[in-house]
C-alpha cells in the first residue's frame, strides 16, 4: 500500500493497522513530507490555527520513584530538591494568569508530602483566585485522591504510560507496575478529567513495533491530550550512556496521532525543543497545537532537571512568554485565547 493511500484512509476513518502505522513511521523523503503536510492540514481543519499556551509550575523536585531515565529519580543523590509551599504555588498561578495564561499545569515528582487535603486546598485556592483550568501532572495516586482533586476543581490530568512494552516498562520503573499505570489512566478518564497521556521515544531496547503499539494504546485510551517526547539521557541516571531518542520519530508519532485523534490537544514538547533548536516549531508544523512554557522562578527551574540542556532554563517567565508568542506568529499561527479545552473531550461530553 502506498503512503498516499494510507494517509487518505487515516483522514477518512481515523483508524490504521499496525502495518500501516509502521510504514508511516519509516516514511522518508516525499512520503514523510506528505505525512507532515497531511497532519498539518488535519490539525488546521479540526483544531484551527490557535496555539494554546499552558503555564507549567513544577512545584516539587522530590520523587519516591526511581525511573531509570529521569534526573529526579530518588536514587539520584546529586539532584537538587525543593518543595514550593502552598501559598507560593497559588501566587505563581496568579502571576501566570496576569501574564495571560488560562491553564496552569501543576507538575511534580511523585511526592507524597503533598497529601490529599493539601493538594485539594491548593486547587481550591487557585480556582477561587483566578479563572484558569488546572491540569495535574503528579503521577500515580489512589482513586479516592483522583476523585477528591476533581471535586476540588482540577480539570485535566497528564500522565504518560511511557512505554506500552510491559517488559521495558517494568525494567525501567523498578517497583512500579504497568497494570497499575493503565488502571490509574482509566480511573482518571472515568472521573471526567480531560485525559492526557503518551510515551517516550527512544528508550533503549524500544523497537519500531513497540512505537506502533504505543500509538495504538494512546488511541485505545481515547486520550484528549497527547504528550510525546524524545528520551534525553541524564548523566546521573543508569541510562546515562544511552543514545538520545529520535526527533524524526517523535515528529512522525505526533503526525500519526493527529490523524488518529484529529481533535486532541497535542503539545510540541520542551524535550523536542531541547534536542533540536527548531523542534517545537517542527512539532507545531506536523500536528501539534500546544506549548507549555515554564512560569516558575529561575531558582526552581534550574533544579527541576529531568534531563540536561533543557531549553529556557535561564530565561525568566516573561521572556519565554514573549519568545514563544513570536515563534507562534512567525509560523502564521495565533496564540489561543481562553482555556483551550480539548475539542476531543468537548465532543464526547
Ligand atoms: N512524576 C510525574 C510522572 O512521572 O508522571 C510527572 C513529572 S515527570 C518528570 C514528567 C515526564 O517527564 C515523564 O512522563 C517522562 O516522560 C518525562 N521525562 C523524565 N525524564 C526524562 C528524560 N530523561 N528525557 C525525556 N523525558 C523525560
Ligand atoms: Fe519521578 Fe516522574 Fe521522574 Fe519517574 S518520571 S522519577 S515518577 S518525576
Ligand atoms: Fe523560553 Fe524561547 S520559549 S526562551
Tab-separated table of C-alpha atoms in Angstrom, residues 64-304:
chain	number	residue	atom	x	y	z
A	64	UNK	CA	9.607	8.494	45.537
A	65	UNK	CA	10.093	6.639	42.252
A	66	UNK	CA	13.261	5.546	40.564
A	67	UNK	CA	12.524	5.728	36.825
A	68	UNK	CA	15.776	4.806	35.091
A	69	UNK	CA	15.724	7.765	32.703
A	70	UNK	CA	14.773	10.668	34.971
A	71	UNK	CA	17.075	13.093	36.768
A	72	UNK	CA	14.581	13.423	39.627
A	73	UNK	CA	14.694	9.681	40.464
A	74	UNK	CA	15.071	9.058	44.155
A	75	UNK	CA	18.486	7.372	43.827
A	76	UNK	CA	19.996	10.481	42.271
A	77	UNK	CA	21.590	11.915	45.376
A	78	UNK	CA	23.083	14.772	43.373
A	79	UNK	CA	19.648	16.055	42.350
A	80	UNK	CA	18.712	19.389	43.875
A	81	UNK	CA	15.447	19.059	45.744
A	82	UNK	CA	12.882	21.731	46.549
A	83	UNK	CA	9.257	21.963	47.558
A	84	UNK	CA	7.144	25.040	46.949
A	85	UNK	CA	4.737	25.859	49.729
A	86	UNK	CA	1.008	26.181	49.215
A	87	UNK	CA	0.829	29.991	49.099
A	88	UNK	CA	3.806	30.198	46.797
A	89	UNK	CA	2.182	27.832	44.295
A	90	UNK	CA	-1.021	29.889	44.387
A	91	UNK	CA	0.991	33.097	43.854
A	92	UNK	CA	2.756	31.659	40.796
A	93	UNK	CA	-0.625	30.575	39.388
A	94	UNK	CA	-1.920	34.124	39.849
A	95	UNK	CA	1.178	35.520	38.163
A	96	UNK	CA	0.648	33.114	35.269
A	97	UNK	CA	-2.915	34.398	34.930
A	98	UNK	CA	-1.674	38.003	34.854
A	99	UNK	CA	0.742	37.017	32.092
A	100	UNK	CA	-2.204	35.762	30.031
A	101	UNK	CA	-2.215	32.035	30.788
A	102	UNK	CA	-5.649	30.434	31.142
A	103	UNK	CA	-4.361	26.962	32.031
A	104	UNK	CA	-1.794	26.113	34.673
A	105	UNK	CA	-0.137	22.713	34.874
A	106	UNK	CA	0.853	21.651	38.378
A	107	UNK	CA	3.679	19.171	37.913
A	108	UNK	CA	5.995	17.391	40.350
A	109	UNK	CA	7.810	14.184	41.118
A	110	UNK	CA	5.664	11.653	42.961
A	111	UNK	CA	5.907	13.492	46.241
A	112	UNK	CA	3.582	12.243	48.979
A	113	UNK	CA	4.449	15.258	51.156
A	114	UNK	CA	1.545	16.841	49.282
A	115	UNK	CA	-1.290	14.772	50.668
A	116	UNK	CA	-4.885	14.763	49.506
A	117	UNK	CA	-6.012	17.656	51.705
A	118	UNK	CA	-3.048	19.832	50.837
A	119	UNK	CA	-3.482	19.372	47.087
A	120	UNK	CA	-7.242	19.953	47.337
A	121	UNK	CA	-6.584	23.144	49.235
A	122	UNK	CA	-4.087	24.370	46.593
A	123	UNK	CA	-6.539	23.565	43.787
A	124	UNK	CA	-9.412	25.348	45.550
A	125	UNK	CA	-7.309	28.413	46.335
A	126	UNK	CA	-6.168	28.755	42.730
A	127	UNK	CA	-9.704	28.253	41.411
A	128	UNK	CA	-11.136	30.864	43.753
A	129	UNK	CA	-8.389	33.387	42.895
A	130	UNK	CA	-8.168	33.211	39.106
A	131	UNK	CA	-10.227	31.812	36.225
A	132	UNK	CA	-7.872	29.130	34.958
A	133	UNK	CA	-8.140	25.465	34.033
A	134	UNK	CA	-5.929	23.280	36.228
A	135	UNK	CA	-4.010	20.334	34.858
A	136	UNK	CA	-2.373	17.968	37.326
A	137	UNK	CA	0.776	16.025	36.467
A	138	UNK	CA	1.700	14.372	39.739
A	139	UNK	CA	1.786	10.673	38.897
A	140	UNK	CA	0.017	7.722	40.448
A	141	UNK	CA	-2.446	8.164	43.320
A	142	UNK	CA	-5.487	6.293	44.641
A	143	UNK	CA	-8.940	6.520	43.042
A	144	UNK	CA	-10.109	8.352	46.124
A	145	UNK	CA	-7.427	11.014	45.721
A	146	UNK	CA	-8.062	11.495	41.999
A	147	UNK	CA	-11.743	11.925	42.825
A	148	UNK	CA	-11.028	14.443	45.569
A	149	UNK	CA	-8.792	16.514	43.264
A	150	UNK	CA	-11.510	16.516	40.611
A	151	UNK	CA	-14.156	17.534	43.139
A	152	UNK	CA	-11.829	20.307	44.343
A	153	UNK	CA	-11.764	21.746	40.825
A	154	UNK	CA	-8.955	20.076	38.844
A	155	UNK	CA	-9.920	19.845	35.171
A	156	UNK	CA	-7.256	17.794	33.452
A	157	UNK	CA	-4.619	15.180	34.210
A	158	UNK	CA	-1.422	14.349	32.366
A	159	UNK	CA	0.336	11.047	32.889
A	160	UNK	CA	2.268	9.235	30.215
A	161	UNK	CA	2.339	5.442	30.213
A	162	UNK	CA	5.912	5.964	28.915
A	163	UNK	CA	6.046	2.648	27.018
A	164	UNK	CA	3.406	0.051	26.191
A	165	UNK	CA	6.029	-2.708	26.266
A	166	UNK	CA	5.376	-4.313	29.662
A	167	UNK	CA	8.867	-5.809	29.993
A	168	UNK	CA	10.548	-2.495	29.181
A	169	UNK	CA	8.128	-0.674	31.485
A	170	UNK	CA	8.977	-2.906	34.396
A	171	UNK	CA	12.711	-2.821	33.642
A	172	UNK	CA	12.846	0.983	33.694
A	173	UNK	CA	10.330	1.556	36.515
A	174	UNK	CA	11.512	-0.558	39.457
A	175	UNK	CA	8.747	-1.251	41.951
A	176	UNK	CA	6.033	0.036	39.610
A	177	UNK	CA	3.506	-1.910	37.581
A	178	UNK	CA	2.258	-1.281	34.078
A	179	UNK	CA	-1.209	-2.563	35.056
A	180	UNK	CA	-1.468	-0.008	37.820
A	181	UNK	CA	-0.425	2.801	35.484
A	182	UNK	CA	-3.137	1.854	32.993
A	183	UNK	CA	-5.698	1.430	35.749
A	184	UNK	CA	-4.904	4.954	37.010
A	185	UNK	CA	-5.366	6.346	33.497
A	186	UNK	CA	-8.755	4.631	33.217
A	187	UNK	CA	-9.850	5.990	36.608
A	188	UNK	CA	-8.801	9.481	35.553
A	189	UNK	CA	-10.854	9.214	32.377
A	190	UNK	CA	-13.884	7.782	34.219
A	191	UNK	CA	-13.807	10.640	36.733
A	192	UNK	CA	-14.365	13.127	33.929
A	193	UNK	CA	-10.903	14.672	33.693
A	194	UNK	CA	-9.549	15.625	30.292
A	195	UNK	CA	-7.053	12.791	29.977
A	196	UNK	CA	-3.527	13.376	28.736
A	197	UNK	CA	-1.173	10.507	28.083
A	198	UNK	CA	1.653	9.478	25.811
A	199	UNK	CA	5.097	7.973	25.698
A	200	UNK	CA	8.831	8.413	25.425
A	201	UNK	CA	10.583	7.907	22.115
A	202	UNK	CA	13.926	6.128	22.121
A	203	UNK	CA	14.135	4.273	25.417
A	204	UNK	CA	16.982	1.775	24.974
A	205	UNK	CA	15.570	-1.522	23.714
A	206	UNK	CA	12.400	0.053	22.310
A	207	UNK	CA	11.616	-1.121	18.777
A	208	UNK	CA	9.552	0.338	15.959
A	209	UNK	CA	6.913	-2.311	16.725
A	210	UNK	CA	6.804	-1.024	20.310
A	211	UNK	CA	6.186	2.504	18.994
A	212	UNK	CA	3.357	1.183	16.836
A	213	UNK	CA	1.783	-0.315	19.989
A	214	UNK	CA	2.396	2.944	21.902
A	215	UNK	CA	0.479	4.870	19.239
A	216	UNK	CA	-2.364	2.336	19.298
A	217	UNK	CA	-2.535	2.447	23.107
A	218	UNK	CA	-2.978	6.243	23.073
A	219	UNK	CA	-5.855	5.713	20.631
A	220	UNK	CA	-7.340	2.903	22.744
A	221	UNK	CA	-7.205	5.048	25.910
A	222	UNK	CA	-9.032	7.710	23.895
A	223	UNK	CA	-6.714	10.485	25.068
A	224	UNK	CA	-7.892	14.095	24.949
A	225	UNK	CA	-4.290	15.345	25.135
A	226	UNK	CA	-1.240	13.530	23.811
A	227	UNK	CA	2.289	14.048	25.176
A	228	UNK	CA	5.115	12.506	23.187
A	229	UNK	CA	8.740	13.391	23.757
A	230	UNK	CA	12.185	12.062	22.912
A	231	UNK	CA	14.178	10.423	25.699
A	232	UNK	CA	17.245	12.501	26.649
A	233	UNK	CA	19.967	10.724	28.669
A	234	UNK	CA	20.730	12.249	32.060
A	235	UNK	CA	24.322	11.800	33.330
A	236	UNK	CA	23.226	10.898	36.867
A	237	UNK	CA	20.979	8.005	35.859
A	238	UNK	CA	21.542	4.353	34.830
A	239	UNK	CA	20.744	5.316	31.215
A	240	UNK	CA	23.480	7.948	31.054
A	241	UNK	CA	25.342	6.256	28.187
A	242	UNK	CA	22.265	5.502	26.115
A	243	UNK	CA	21.554	7.207	22.810
A	244	UNK	CA	19.016	10.010	22.797
A	245	UNK	CA	15.608	9.482	21.176
A	246	UNK	CA	14.990	10.419	17.561
A	247	UNK	CA	13.440	13.821	16.788
A	248	UNK	CA	12.281	12.438	13.460
A	249	UNK	CA	10.352	9.542	15.049
A	250	UNK	CA	8.869	11.955	17.584
A	251	UNK	CA	7.573	14.201	14.796
A	252	UNK	CA	6.196	11.228	12.874
A	253	UNK	CA	4.424	9.929	16.009
A	254	UNK	CA	2.850	13.365	16.573
A	255	UNK	CA	1.703	13.455	12.952
A	256	UNK	CA	0.227	9.925	13.051
A	257	UNK	CA	-1.638	10.629	16.285
A	258	UNK	CA	-3.045	13.841	14.838
A	259	UNK	CA	-4.576	11.656	12.121
A	260	UNK	CA	-5.891	9.056	14.579
A	261	UNK	CA	-7.362	11.538	17.112
A	262	UNK	CA	-7.807	14.674	14.960
A	263	UNK	CA	-9.371	16.883	17.634
A	264	UNK	CA	-6.947	16.110	20.501
A	265	UNK	CA	-4.626	18.677	22.029
A	266	UNK	CA	-1.016	17.801	21.236
A	267	UNK	CA	1.940	19.742	22.671
A	268	UNK	CA	5.225	20.416	20.940
A	269	UNK	CA	7.255	19.376	23.974
A	270	UNK	CA	10.205	21.036	25.683
A	271	UNK	CA	12.266	17.864	25.155
A	272	UNK	CA	11.716	18.203	21.401
A	273	UNK	CA	12.950	21.804	21.590
A	274	UNK	CA	15.934	20.680	23.647
A	275	UNK	CA	17.199	18.128	21.119
A	276	UNK	CA	16.558	20.340	18.121
A	277	UNK	CA	16.642	24.150	18.320
A	278	UNK	CA	13.693	24.195	15.926
A	279	UNK	CA	11.995	21.156	17.482
A	280	UNK	CA	8.960	22.955	18.840
A	281	UNK	CA	8.423	24.767	15.533
A	282	UNK	CA	8.674	21.469	13.659
A	283	UNK	CA	6.193	19.869	16.081
A	284	UNK	CA	3.739	22.723	15.534
A	285	UNK	CA	4.048	22.212	11.785
A	286	UNK	CA	3.227	18.499	11.811
A	287	UNK	CA	0.186	18.296	14.061
A	288	UNK	CA	0.903	19.928	17.428
A	289	UNK	CA	-1.211	22.822	18.775
A	290	UNK	CA	0.011	23.363	22.346
A	291	UNK	CA	3.177	24.706	24.021
A	292	UNK	CA	3.870	24.543	27.750
A	293	UNK	CA	6.258	27.291	28.847
A	294	UNK	CA	7.550	27.178	32.397
A	295	UNK	CA	6.304	30.010	34.610
A	296	UNK	CA	8.422	29.264	37.672
A	297	UNK	CA	11.193	31.387	39.133
A	298	UNK	CA	14.680	30.710	37.785
A	299	UNK	CA	15.818	29.339	41.157
A	300	UNK	CA	13.382	26.445	40.764
A	301	UNK	CA	13.695	25.971	37.014
A	302	UNK	CA	17.377	25.131	37.402
A	303	UNK	CA	16.641	22.443	39.973
A	304	UNK	CA	13.948	20.555	38.075
